[in-house]
Tab-separated table of C-alpha atoms and ligand atoms in Angstrom:
chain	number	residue	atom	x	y	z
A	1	UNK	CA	18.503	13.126	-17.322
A	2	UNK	CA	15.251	13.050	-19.481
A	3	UNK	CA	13.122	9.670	-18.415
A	4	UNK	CA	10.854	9.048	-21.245
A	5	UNK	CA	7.425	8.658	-20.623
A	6	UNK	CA	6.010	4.992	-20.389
A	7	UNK	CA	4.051	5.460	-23.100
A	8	UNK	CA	6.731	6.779	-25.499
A	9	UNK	CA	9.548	3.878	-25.430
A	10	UNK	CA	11.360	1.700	-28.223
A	11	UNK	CA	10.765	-2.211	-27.639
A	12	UNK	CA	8.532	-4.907	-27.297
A	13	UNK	CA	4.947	-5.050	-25.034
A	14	UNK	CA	3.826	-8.925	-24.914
A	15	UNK	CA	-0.057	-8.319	-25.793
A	16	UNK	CA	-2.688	-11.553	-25.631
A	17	UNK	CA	-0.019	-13.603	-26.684
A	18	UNK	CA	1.933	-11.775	-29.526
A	19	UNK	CA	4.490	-9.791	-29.141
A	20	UNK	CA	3.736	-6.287	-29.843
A	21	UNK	CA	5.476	-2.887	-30.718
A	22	UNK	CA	6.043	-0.824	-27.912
A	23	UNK	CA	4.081	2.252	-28.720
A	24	UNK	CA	1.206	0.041	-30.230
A	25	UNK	CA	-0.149	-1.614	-26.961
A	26	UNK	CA	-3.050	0.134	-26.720
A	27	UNK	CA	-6.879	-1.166	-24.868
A	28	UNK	CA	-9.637	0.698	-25.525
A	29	UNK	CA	-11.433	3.557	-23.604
A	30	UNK	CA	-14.238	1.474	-22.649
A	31	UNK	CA	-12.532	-0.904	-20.963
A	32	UNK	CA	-14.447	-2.500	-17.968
A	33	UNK	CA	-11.003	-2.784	-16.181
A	34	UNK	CA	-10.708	1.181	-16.395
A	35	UNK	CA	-14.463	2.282	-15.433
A	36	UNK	CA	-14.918	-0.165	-12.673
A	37	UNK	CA	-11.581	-1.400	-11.108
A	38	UNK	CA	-11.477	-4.679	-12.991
A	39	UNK	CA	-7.713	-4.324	-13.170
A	40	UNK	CA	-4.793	-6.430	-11.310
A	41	UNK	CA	-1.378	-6.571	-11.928
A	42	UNK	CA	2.241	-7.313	-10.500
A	43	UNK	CA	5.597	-6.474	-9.576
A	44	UNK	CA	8.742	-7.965	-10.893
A	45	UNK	CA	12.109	-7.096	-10.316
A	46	UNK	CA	15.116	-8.531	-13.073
A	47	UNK	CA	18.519	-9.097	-11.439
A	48	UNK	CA	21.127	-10.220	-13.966
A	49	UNK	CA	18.709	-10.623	-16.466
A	50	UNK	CA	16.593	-13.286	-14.752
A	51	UNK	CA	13.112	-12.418	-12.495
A	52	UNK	CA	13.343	-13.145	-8.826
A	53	UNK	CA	10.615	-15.729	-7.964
A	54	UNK	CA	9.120	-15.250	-11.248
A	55	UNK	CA	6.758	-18.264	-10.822
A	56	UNK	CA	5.270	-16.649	-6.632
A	57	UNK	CA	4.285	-13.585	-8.862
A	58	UNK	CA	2.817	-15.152	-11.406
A	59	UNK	CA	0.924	-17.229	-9.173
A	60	UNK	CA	-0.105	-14.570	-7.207
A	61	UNK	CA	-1.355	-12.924	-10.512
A	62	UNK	CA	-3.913	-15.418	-11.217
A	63	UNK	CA	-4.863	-15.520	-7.759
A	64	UNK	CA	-5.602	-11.687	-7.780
A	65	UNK	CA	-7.694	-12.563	-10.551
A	66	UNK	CA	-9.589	-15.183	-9.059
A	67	UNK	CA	-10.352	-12.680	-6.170
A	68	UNK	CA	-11.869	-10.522	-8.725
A	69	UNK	CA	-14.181	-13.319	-10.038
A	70	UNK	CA	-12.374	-13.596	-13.144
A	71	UNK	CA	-9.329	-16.354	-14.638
A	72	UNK	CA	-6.574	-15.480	-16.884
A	73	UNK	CA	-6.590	-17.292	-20.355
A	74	UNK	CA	-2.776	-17.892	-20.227
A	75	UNK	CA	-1.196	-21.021	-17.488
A	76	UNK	CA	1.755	-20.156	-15.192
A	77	UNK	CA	4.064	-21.333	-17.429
A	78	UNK	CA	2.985	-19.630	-20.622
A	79	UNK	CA	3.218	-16.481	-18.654
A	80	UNK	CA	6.632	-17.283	-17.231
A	81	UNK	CA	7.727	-18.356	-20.525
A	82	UNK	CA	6.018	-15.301	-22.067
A	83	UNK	CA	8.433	-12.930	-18.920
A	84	UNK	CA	11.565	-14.687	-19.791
A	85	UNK	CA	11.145	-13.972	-23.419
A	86	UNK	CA	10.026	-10.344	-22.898
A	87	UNK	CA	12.994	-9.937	-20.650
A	88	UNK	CA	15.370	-11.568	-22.989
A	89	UNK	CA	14.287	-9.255	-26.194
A	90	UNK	CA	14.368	-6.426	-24.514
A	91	UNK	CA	17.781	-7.145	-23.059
A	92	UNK	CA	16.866	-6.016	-19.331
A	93	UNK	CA	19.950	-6.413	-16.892
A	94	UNK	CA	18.502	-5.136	-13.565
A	95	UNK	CA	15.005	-4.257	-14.406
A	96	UNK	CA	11.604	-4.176	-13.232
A	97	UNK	CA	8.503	-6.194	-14.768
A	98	UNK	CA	5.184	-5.177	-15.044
A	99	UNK	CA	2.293	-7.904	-15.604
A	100	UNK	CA	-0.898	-6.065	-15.751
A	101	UNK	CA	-4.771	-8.009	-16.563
A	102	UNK	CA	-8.112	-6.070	-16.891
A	103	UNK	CA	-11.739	-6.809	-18.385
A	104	UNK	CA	-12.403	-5.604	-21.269
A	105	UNK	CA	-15.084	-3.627	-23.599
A	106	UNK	CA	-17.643	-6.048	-24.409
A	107	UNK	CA	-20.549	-4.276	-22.785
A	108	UNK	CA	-21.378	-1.576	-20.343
A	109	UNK	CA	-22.640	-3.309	-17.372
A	110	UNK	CA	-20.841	-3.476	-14.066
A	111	UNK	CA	-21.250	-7.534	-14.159
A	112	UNK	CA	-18.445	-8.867	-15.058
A	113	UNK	CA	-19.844	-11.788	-17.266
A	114	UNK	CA	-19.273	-11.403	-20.736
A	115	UNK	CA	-16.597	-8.881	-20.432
A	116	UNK	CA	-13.253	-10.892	-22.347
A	117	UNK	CA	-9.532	-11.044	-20.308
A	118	UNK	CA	-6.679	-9.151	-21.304
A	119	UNK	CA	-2.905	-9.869	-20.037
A	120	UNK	CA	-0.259	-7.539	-21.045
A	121	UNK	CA	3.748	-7.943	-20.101
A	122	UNK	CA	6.432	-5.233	-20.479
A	123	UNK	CA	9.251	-4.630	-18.820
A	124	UNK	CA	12.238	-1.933	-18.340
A	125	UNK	CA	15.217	-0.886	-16.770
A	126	UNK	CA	14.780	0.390	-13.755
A	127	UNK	CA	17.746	0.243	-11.054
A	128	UNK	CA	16.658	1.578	-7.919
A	129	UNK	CA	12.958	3.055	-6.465
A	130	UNK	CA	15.141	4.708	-3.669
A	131	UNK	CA	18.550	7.078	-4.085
A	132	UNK	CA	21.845	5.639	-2.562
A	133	UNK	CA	21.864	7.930	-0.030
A	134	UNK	CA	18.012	7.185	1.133
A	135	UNK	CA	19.084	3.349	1.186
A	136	UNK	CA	22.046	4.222	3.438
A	137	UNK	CA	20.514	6.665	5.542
A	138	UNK	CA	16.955	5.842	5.748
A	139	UNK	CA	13.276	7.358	4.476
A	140	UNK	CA	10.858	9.310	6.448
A	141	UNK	CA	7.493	8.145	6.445
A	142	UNK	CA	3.987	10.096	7.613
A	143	UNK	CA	1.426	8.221	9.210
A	144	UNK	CA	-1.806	8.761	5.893
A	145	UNK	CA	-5.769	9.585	7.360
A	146	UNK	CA	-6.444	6.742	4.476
A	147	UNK	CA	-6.694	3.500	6.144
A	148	UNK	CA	-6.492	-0.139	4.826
A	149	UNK	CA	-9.536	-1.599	4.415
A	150	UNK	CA	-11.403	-4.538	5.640
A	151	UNK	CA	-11.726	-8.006	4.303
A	152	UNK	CA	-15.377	-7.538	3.565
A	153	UNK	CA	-14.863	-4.271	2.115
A	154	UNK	CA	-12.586	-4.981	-0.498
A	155	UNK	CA	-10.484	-7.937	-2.108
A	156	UNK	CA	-7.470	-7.168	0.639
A	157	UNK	CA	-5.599	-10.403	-0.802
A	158	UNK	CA	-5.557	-9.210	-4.080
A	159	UNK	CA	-2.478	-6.966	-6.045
A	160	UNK	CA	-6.279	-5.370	-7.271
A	161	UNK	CA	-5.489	-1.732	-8.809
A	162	UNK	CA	-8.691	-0.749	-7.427
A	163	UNK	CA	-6.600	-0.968	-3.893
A	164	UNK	CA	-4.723	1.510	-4.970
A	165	UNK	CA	-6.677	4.782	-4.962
A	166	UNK	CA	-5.904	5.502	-1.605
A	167	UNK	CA	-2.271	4.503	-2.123
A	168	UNK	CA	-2.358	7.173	-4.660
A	169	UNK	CA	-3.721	9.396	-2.326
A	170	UNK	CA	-2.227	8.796	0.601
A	171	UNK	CA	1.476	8.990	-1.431
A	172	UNK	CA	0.649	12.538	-2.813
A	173	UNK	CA	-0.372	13.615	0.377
A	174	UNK	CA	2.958	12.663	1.912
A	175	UNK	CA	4.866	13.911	-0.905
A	176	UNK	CA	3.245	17.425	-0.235
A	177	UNK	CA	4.011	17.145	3.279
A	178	UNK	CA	7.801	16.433	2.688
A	179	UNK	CA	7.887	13.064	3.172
A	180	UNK	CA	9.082	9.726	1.331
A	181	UNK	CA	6.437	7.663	1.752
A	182	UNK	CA	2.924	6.973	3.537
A	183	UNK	CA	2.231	4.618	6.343
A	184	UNK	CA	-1.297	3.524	6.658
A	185	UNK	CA	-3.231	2.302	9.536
A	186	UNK	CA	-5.747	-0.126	9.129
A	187	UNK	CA	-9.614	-0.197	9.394
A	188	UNK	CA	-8.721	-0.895	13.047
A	189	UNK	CA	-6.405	1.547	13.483
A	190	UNK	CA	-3.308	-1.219	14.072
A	191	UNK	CA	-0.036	-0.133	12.223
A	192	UNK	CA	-0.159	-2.102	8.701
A	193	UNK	CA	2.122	-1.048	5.728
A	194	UNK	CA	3.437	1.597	3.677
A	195	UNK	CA	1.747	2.193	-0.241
A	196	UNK	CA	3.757	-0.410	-1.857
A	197	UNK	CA	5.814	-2.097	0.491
A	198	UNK	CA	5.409	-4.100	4.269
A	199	UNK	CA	6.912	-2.808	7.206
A	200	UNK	CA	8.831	-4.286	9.649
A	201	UNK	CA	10.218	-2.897	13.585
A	202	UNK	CA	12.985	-4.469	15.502
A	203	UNK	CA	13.167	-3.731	19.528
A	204	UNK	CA	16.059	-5.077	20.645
A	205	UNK	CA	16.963	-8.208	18.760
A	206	UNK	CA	13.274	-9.240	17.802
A	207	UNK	CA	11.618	-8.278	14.975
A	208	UNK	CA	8.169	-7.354	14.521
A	209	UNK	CA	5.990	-7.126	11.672
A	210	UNK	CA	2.239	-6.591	11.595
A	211	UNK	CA	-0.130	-9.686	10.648
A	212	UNK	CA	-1.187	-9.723	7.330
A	213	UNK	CA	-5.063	-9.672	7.756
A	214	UNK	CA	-6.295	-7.269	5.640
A	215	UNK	CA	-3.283	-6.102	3.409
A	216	UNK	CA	-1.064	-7.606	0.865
A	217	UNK	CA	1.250	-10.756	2.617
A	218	UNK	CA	4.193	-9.483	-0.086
A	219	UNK	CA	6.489	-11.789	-1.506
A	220	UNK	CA	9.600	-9.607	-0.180
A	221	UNK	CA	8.069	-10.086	3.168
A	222	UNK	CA	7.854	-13.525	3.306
A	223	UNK	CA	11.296	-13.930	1.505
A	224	UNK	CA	12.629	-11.642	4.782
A	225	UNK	CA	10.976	-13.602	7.026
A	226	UNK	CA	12.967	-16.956	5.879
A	227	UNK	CA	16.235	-14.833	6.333
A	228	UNK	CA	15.030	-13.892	10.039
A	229	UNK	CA	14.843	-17.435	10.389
A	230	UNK	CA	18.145	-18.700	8.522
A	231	UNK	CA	19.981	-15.805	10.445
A	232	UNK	CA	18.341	-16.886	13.652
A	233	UNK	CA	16.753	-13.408	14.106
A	234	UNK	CA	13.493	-13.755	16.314
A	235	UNK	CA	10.151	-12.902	14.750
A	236	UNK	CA	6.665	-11.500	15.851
A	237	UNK	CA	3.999	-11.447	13.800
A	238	UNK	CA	1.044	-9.240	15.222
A	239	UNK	CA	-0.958	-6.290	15.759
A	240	UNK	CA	0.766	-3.407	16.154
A	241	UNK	CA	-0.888	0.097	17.522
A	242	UNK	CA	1.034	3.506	16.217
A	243	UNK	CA	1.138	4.264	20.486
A	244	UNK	CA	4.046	1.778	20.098
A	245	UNK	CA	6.277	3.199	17.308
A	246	UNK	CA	8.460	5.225	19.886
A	247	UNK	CA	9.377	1.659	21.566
A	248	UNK	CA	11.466	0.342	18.677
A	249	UNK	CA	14.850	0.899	17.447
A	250	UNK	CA	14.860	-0.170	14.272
A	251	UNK	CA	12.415	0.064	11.256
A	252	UNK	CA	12.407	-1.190	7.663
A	253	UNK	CA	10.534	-1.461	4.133
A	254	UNK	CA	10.085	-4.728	2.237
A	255	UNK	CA	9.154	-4.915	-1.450
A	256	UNK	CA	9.791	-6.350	-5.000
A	257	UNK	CA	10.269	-2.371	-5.975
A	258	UNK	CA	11.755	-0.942	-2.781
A	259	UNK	CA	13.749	-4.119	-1.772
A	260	UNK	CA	14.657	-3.681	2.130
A	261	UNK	CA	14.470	-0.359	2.443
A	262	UNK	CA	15.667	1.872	5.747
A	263	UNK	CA	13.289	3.892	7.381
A	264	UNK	CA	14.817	6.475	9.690
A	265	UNK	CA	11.502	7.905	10.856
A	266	UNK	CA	7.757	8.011	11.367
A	267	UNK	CA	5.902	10.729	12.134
A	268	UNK	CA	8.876	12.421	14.481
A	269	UNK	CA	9.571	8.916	15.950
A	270	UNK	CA	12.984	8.114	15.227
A	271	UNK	CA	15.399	5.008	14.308
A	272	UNK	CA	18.708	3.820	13.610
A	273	UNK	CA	19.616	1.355	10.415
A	274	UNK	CA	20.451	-1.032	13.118
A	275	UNK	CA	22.306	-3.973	12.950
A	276	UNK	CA	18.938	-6.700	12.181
A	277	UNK	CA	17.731	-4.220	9.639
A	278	UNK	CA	21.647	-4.281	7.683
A	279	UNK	CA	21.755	-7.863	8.327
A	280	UNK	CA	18.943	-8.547	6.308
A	281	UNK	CA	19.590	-5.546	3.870
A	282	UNK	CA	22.786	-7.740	3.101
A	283	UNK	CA	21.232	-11.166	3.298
A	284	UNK	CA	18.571	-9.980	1.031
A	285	UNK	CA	20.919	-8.284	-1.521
A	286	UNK	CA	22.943	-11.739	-1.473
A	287	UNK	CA	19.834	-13.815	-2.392
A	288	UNK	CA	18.503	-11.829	-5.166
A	289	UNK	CA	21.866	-12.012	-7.101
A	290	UNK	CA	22.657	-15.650	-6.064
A	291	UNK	CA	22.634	-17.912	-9.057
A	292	UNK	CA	18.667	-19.130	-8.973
A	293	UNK	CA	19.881	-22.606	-8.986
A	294	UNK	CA	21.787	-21.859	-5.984
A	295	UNK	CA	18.528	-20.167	-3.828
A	296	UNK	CA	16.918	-22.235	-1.366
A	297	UNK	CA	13.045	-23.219	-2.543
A	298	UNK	CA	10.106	-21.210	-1.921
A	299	UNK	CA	9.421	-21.154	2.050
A	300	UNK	CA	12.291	-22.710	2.904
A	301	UNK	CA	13.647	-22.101	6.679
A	302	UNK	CA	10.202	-20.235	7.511
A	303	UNK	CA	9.405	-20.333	10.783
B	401	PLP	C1	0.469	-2.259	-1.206
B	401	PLP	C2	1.654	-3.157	-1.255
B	401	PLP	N1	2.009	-3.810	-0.147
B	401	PLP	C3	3.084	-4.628	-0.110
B	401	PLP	C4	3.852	-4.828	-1.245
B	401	PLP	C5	5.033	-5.739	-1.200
B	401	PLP	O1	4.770	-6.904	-1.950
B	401	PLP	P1	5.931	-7.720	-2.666
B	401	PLP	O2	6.993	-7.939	-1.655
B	401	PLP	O3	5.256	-8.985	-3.079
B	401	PLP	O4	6.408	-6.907	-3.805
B	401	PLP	C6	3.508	-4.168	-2.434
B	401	PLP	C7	4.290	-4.357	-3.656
B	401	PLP	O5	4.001	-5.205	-4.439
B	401	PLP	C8	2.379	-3.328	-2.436
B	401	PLP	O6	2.018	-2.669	-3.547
């Protein structure tokens, strides 16, 4: 099958505010949000043609760019409005959303005064990040040298694309090596997530999943942590060291892209899609194509 390039596809980009053709959504090469990292952007994912907790991303948008310093010129609900349009024209199904905001070319200087806002929507078909038989039977995942970094190193709470050099990094690396995916460490050396997704352990009955200090608290992760609750699954949140990873039996992936995603081993340390991590594959899988009338609110039945 020959997957056209992102660059190259029929349709509709929403631009500033217009609507514009596909191939025409260009910014320019002196973009502040390309030569410093002024550059944030999100994660959808379109199940029977409507965004899962459309409004939590585009929240979190404007919070990532208020963690850069900078505010987007369009509301919550313009950009909502703006996504629901997008996804209507462009007549995704079971799709995948990208909002993206950057600085742009006003001036040279790393300040970031002066420099205008750009937003940009688009949005495509895009079933699965994962193959069946990886959902069913689990990924692999090496432990990256790249760690996550501290709060005062970085914006950590941001979805900031300068936080994802090392992801890049750290993903090629464990492509090279054979593997799915990278787990990082962080600037501590505690267990804290793979490059796009939260991870999650289950010894015994309990579930564990590291405490979001200094990485991204996704949206997938919270949603999975209302399940645990619903489902009456116990839950730790805390630090976890990598000397533990051979004391659990189960381990897991959340994520927007990924959904919950199996892994079957880390770094030779091995586990089985258990019965807590199908229980919420299931539960999960149930929520995202309820009707969204029929989902409970945002942080319902969290613990
Ligand atoms: C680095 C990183 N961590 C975690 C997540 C999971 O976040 P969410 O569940 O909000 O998609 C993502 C994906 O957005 C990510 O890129």
């Amino acid at each position: 099958m020959t997957v056209l390039p992102l660059h190259d596809r029929d349709g509709e980009i929403w631009l500033d505010g217009r609507f514009v053709p596909w191939r025409d959504a260009h910014l320019h090469v002196l973009a502040h949000g390309l030569h410093y990292g002024g550059g944030i952007f999100e994660g959808e994912r379109v199940y029977d043609g409507q965004v899962f907790k459309l409004t939590e991303h585009t929240e979190r948008l404007h919070a990532s760019a208020r963690e850069l310093g900078f505010e987007l010129p369009y509301t919550v609900a313009e950009l909502d409005g703006a996504t629901r349009e997008l996804v209507r024209r462009q007549g995704i199904g079971n799709g995948y959303v990208r909002p993206v905001a950057w600085r742009g070319s006003e001036h040279i200087s790393v300040a970031g005064a002066g420099a205008s806002v750009h937003v940009a929507l688009a949005t495509w078909e895009w079933p699965h990040v994962f193959s069946a038989e990886a959902k069913a039977a689990g990924i692999r995942l090496g432990t990256t040298r790249w760690r996550r970094p501290a709060p005062d190193t970085a914006p950590v709470r941001a979805k900031a694309a300068s936080l994802y050099n090392i992801c890049t990094l750290a993903r090629d690396e464990a492509d090279a090596a054979g593997f799915d995916d990278a787990l990082f460490l962080d600037y501590r050396g505690y267990v804290a997530e793979a490059t796009g997704a939260n991870l999650f352990l289950v010894a015994g009955s309990v579930l564990h999943t590291p405490t979001a200090d200094c990485f991204l608290a996704g949206i997938t992760r919270r949603t999975v942590l209302d399940l645990a609750a619903e489902l009456g699954i116990e839950v730790v949140e805390r630090h976890i060291g990598p000397d533990e990873l051979g004391d659990f039996d189960e381990c897991f992936l959340t994520g927007t892209a990924y959904e919950v995603q199996p892994v079957r081993e880390i770094d030779g340390h091995r586990f089985t899609v258990g019965k807590t991590t199908t229980a919420l594959l299931e539960a999960y899988e149930e929520l995202v194509h309820a009707p969204a009338d029929a989902r409970p609110a945002a942080g319902a039945g969290a613990p």
